[in-house]
Tab-separated table of C-alpha atoms in Angstrom:
chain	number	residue	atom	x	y	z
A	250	UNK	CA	-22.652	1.159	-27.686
A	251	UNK	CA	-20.591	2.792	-25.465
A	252	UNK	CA	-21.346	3.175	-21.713
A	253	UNK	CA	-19.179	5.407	-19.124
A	254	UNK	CA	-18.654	6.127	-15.654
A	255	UNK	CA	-20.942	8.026	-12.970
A	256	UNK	CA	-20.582	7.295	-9.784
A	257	UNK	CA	-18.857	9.622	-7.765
A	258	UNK	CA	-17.484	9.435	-4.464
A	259	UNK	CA	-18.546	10.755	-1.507
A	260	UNK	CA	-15.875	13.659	0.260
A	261	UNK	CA	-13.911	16.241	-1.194
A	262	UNK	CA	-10.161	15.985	-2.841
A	263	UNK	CA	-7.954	17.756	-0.308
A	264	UNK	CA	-3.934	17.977	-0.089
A	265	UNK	CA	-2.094	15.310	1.317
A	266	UNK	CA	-0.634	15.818	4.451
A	267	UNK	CA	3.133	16.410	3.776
A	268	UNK	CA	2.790	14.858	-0.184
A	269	UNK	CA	4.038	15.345	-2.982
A	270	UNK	CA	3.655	18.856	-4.216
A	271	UNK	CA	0.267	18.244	-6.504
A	272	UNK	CA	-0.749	14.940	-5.190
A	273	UNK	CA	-4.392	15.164	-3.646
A	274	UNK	CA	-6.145	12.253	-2.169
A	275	UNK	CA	-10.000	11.783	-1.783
A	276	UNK	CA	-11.268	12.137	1.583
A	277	UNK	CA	-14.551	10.376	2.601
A	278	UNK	CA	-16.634	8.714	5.416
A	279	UNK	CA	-14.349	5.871	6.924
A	280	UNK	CA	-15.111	2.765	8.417
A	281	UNK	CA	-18.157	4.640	11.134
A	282	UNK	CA	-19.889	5.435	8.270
A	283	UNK	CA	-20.013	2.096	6.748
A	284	UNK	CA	-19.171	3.630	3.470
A	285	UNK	CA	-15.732	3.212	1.309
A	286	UNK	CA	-12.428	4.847	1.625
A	287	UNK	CA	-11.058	6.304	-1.505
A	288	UNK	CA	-7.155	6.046	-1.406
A	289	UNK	CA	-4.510	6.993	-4.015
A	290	UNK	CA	-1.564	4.860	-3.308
A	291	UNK	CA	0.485	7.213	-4.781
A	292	UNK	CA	-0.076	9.762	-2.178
A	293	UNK	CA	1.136	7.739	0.832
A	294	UNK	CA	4.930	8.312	0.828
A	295	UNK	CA	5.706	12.261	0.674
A	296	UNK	CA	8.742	12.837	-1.095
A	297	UNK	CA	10.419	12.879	2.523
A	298	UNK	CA	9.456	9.402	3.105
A	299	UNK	CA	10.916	8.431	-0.225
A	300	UNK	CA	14.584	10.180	0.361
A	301	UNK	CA	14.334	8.282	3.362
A	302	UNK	CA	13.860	5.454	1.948
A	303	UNK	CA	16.195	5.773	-0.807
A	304	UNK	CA	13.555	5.465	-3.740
A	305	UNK	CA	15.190	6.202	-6.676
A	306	UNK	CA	12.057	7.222	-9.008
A	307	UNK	CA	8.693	8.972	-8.972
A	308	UNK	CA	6.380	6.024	-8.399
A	309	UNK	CA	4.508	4.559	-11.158
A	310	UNK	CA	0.552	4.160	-10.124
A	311	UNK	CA	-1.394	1.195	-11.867
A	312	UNK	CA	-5.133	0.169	-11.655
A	313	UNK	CA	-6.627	-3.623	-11.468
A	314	UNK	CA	-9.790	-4.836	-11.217
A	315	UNK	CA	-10.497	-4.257	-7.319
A	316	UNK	CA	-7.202	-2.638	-6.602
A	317	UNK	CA	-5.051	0.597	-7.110
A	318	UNK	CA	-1.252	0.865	-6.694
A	319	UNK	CA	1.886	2.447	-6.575
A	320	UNK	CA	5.314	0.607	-7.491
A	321	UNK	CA	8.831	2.868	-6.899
A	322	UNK	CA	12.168	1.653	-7.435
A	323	UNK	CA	15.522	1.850	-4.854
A	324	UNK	CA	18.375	0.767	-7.237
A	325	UNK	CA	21.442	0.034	-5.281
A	326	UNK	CA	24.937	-0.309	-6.769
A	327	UNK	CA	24.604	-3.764	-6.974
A	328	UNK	CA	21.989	-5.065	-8.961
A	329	UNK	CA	21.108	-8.025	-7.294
A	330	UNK	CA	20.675	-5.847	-4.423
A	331	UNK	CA	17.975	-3.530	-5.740
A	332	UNK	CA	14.402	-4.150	-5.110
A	333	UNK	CA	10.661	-1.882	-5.280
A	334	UNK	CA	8.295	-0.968	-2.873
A	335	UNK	CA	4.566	-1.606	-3.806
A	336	UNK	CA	1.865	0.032	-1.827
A	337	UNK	CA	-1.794	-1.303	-2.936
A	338	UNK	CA	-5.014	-0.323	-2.079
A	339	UNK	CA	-7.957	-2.866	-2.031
A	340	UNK	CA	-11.193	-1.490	-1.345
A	341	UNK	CA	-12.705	-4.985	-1.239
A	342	UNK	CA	-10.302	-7.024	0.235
A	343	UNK	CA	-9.906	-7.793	4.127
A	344	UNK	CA	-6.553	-8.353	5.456
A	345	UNK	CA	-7.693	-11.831	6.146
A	346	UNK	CA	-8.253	-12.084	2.150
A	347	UNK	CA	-4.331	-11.473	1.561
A	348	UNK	CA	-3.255	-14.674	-0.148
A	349	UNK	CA	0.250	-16.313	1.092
A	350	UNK	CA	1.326	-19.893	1.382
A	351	UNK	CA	3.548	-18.741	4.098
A	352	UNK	CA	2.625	-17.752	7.922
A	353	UNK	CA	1.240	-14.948	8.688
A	354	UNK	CA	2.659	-13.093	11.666
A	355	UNK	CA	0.030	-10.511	13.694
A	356	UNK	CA	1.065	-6.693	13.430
A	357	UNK	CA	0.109	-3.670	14.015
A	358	UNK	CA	1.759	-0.625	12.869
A	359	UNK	CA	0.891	2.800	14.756
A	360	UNK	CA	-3.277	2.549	15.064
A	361	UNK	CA	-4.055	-0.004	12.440
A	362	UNK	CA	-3.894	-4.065	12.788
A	363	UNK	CA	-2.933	-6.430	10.286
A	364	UNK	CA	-0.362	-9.220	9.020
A	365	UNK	CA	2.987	-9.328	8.078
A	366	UNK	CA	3.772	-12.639	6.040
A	367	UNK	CA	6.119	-13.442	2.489
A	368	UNK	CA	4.563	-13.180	-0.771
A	369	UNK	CA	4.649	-16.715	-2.756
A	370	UNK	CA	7.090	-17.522	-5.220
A	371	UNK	CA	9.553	-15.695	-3.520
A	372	UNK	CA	7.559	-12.253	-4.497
A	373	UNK	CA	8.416	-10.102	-1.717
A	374	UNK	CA	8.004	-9.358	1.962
A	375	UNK	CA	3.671	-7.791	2.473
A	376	UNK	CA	2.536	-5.879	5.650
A	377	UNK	CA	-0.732	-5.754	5.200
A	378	UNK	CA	-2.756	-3.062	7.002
A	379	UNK	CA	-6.425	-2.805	7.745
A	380	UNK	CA	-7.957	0.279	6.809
A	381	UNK	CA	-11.909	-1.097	7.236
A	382	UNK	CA	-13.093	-4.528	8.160
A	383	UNK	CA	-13.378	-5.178	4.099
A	384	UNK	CA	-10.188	-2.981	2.922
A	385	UNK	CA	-6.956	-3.262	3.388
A	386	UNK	CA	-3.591	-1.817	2.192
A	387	UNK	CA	-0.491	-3.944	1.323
A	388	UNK	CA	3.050	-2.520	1.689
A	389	UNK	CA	5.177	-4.932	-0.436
A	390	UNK	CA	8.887	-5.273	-1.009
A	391	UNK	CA	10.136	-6.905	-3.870
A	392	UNK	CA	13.393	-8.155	-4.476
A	393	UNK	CA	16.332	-10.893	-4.409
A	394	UNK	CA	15.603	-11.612	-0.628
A	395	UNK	CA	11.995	-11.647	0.225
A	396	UNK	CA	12.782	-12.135	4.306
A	397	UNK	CA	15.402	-10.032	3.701
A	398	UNK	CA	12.997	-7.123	2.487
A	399	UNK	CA	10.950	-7.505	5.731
A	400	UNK	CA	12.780	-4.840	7.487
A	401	UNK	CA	12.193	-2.703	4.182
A	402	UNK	CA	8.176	-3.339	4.047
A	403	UNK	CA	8.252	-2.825	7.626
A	404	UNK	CA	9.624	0.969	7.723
A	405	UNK	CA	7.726	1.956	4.654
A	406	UNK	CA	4.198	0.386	6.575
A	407	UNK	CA	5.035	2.769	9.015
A	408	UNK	CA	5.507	5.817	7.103
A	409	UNK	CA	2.465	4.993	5.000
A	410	UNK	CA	0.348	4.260	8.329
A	411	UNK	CA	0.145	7.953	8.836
A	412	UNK	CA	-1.622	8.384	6.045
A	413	UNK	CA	-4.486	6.246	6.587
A	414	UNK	CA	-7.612	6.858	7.847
């Protein structure tokens, strides 16, 4: 037997803020309401934001248990030198859930809080961003030179920051 979705979320889709021309995000109740945040990763770098961060591609969105997420690409003419930009959204995660063997360093990035630490086995640079006290988004930067790509995670944390309720 097969079963299927129903629940819907609370809110209604509206245009994202200087996005991507067809991209819409789900607005709903934020963290006063005690109710989730529905974010599409996807929608949090406008096509401005990506020139200006030299991403080469569209972004490719993905779905996990618990999480949503967007990966682009920057290719640089070096190989080695290229690297991606991950922006995840996890509705169910704190930022004091983000797992890292490596120290985590206090941020906060325009009006949100969070950490800034390396990814293990050398998998990137994360700011990760509260959105509620039990969600979070994580700005990754993936490449050759994960404290290299801190600078990189940084300025895209920013530029997605705007976008968050």
């Amino acid at each position: 037997m097969l079963g299927g979705c129903t629940s819907q979320t609370p809110g209604s889709p509206s245009e994202v803020p200087g996005g991507v021309p067809g991209a819409t995000s789900t607005t709903a109740p934020g963290p006063s309401s005690g109710r989730p945040v529905s974010i599409a990763p996807c929608s949090l770098l406008s096509g401005a934001d990506a020139k200006a961060l030299g991403i080469t591609d569209g972004g490719e969105a993905d779905e996990i248990k618990g999480a949503s997420s967007c990966l682009w690409r920057v290719e640089k003419p070096l190989a080695a030198d290229s690297y991606s930009i991950d922006v995840t959204y996890y509705e169910r995660r704190s930022v004091a859930d983000l797992v890292t063997d490596h120290e985590r360093v206090p941020v906060e990035v325009g009006d949100h809080k969070g950490v800034k630490a390396l990814g293990d086995m050398d998998s990137g640079c994360i700011i990760a961003l509260e959105v509620t006290a039990t969600s979070r988004v994580d700005v990754r930067a993936i490449g050759g030179d994960s404290a290299g790509l801190c600078g990189v995670a940084m300025a895209a944390a920013e530029l997605v920051e705007v976008r968050l309720p």
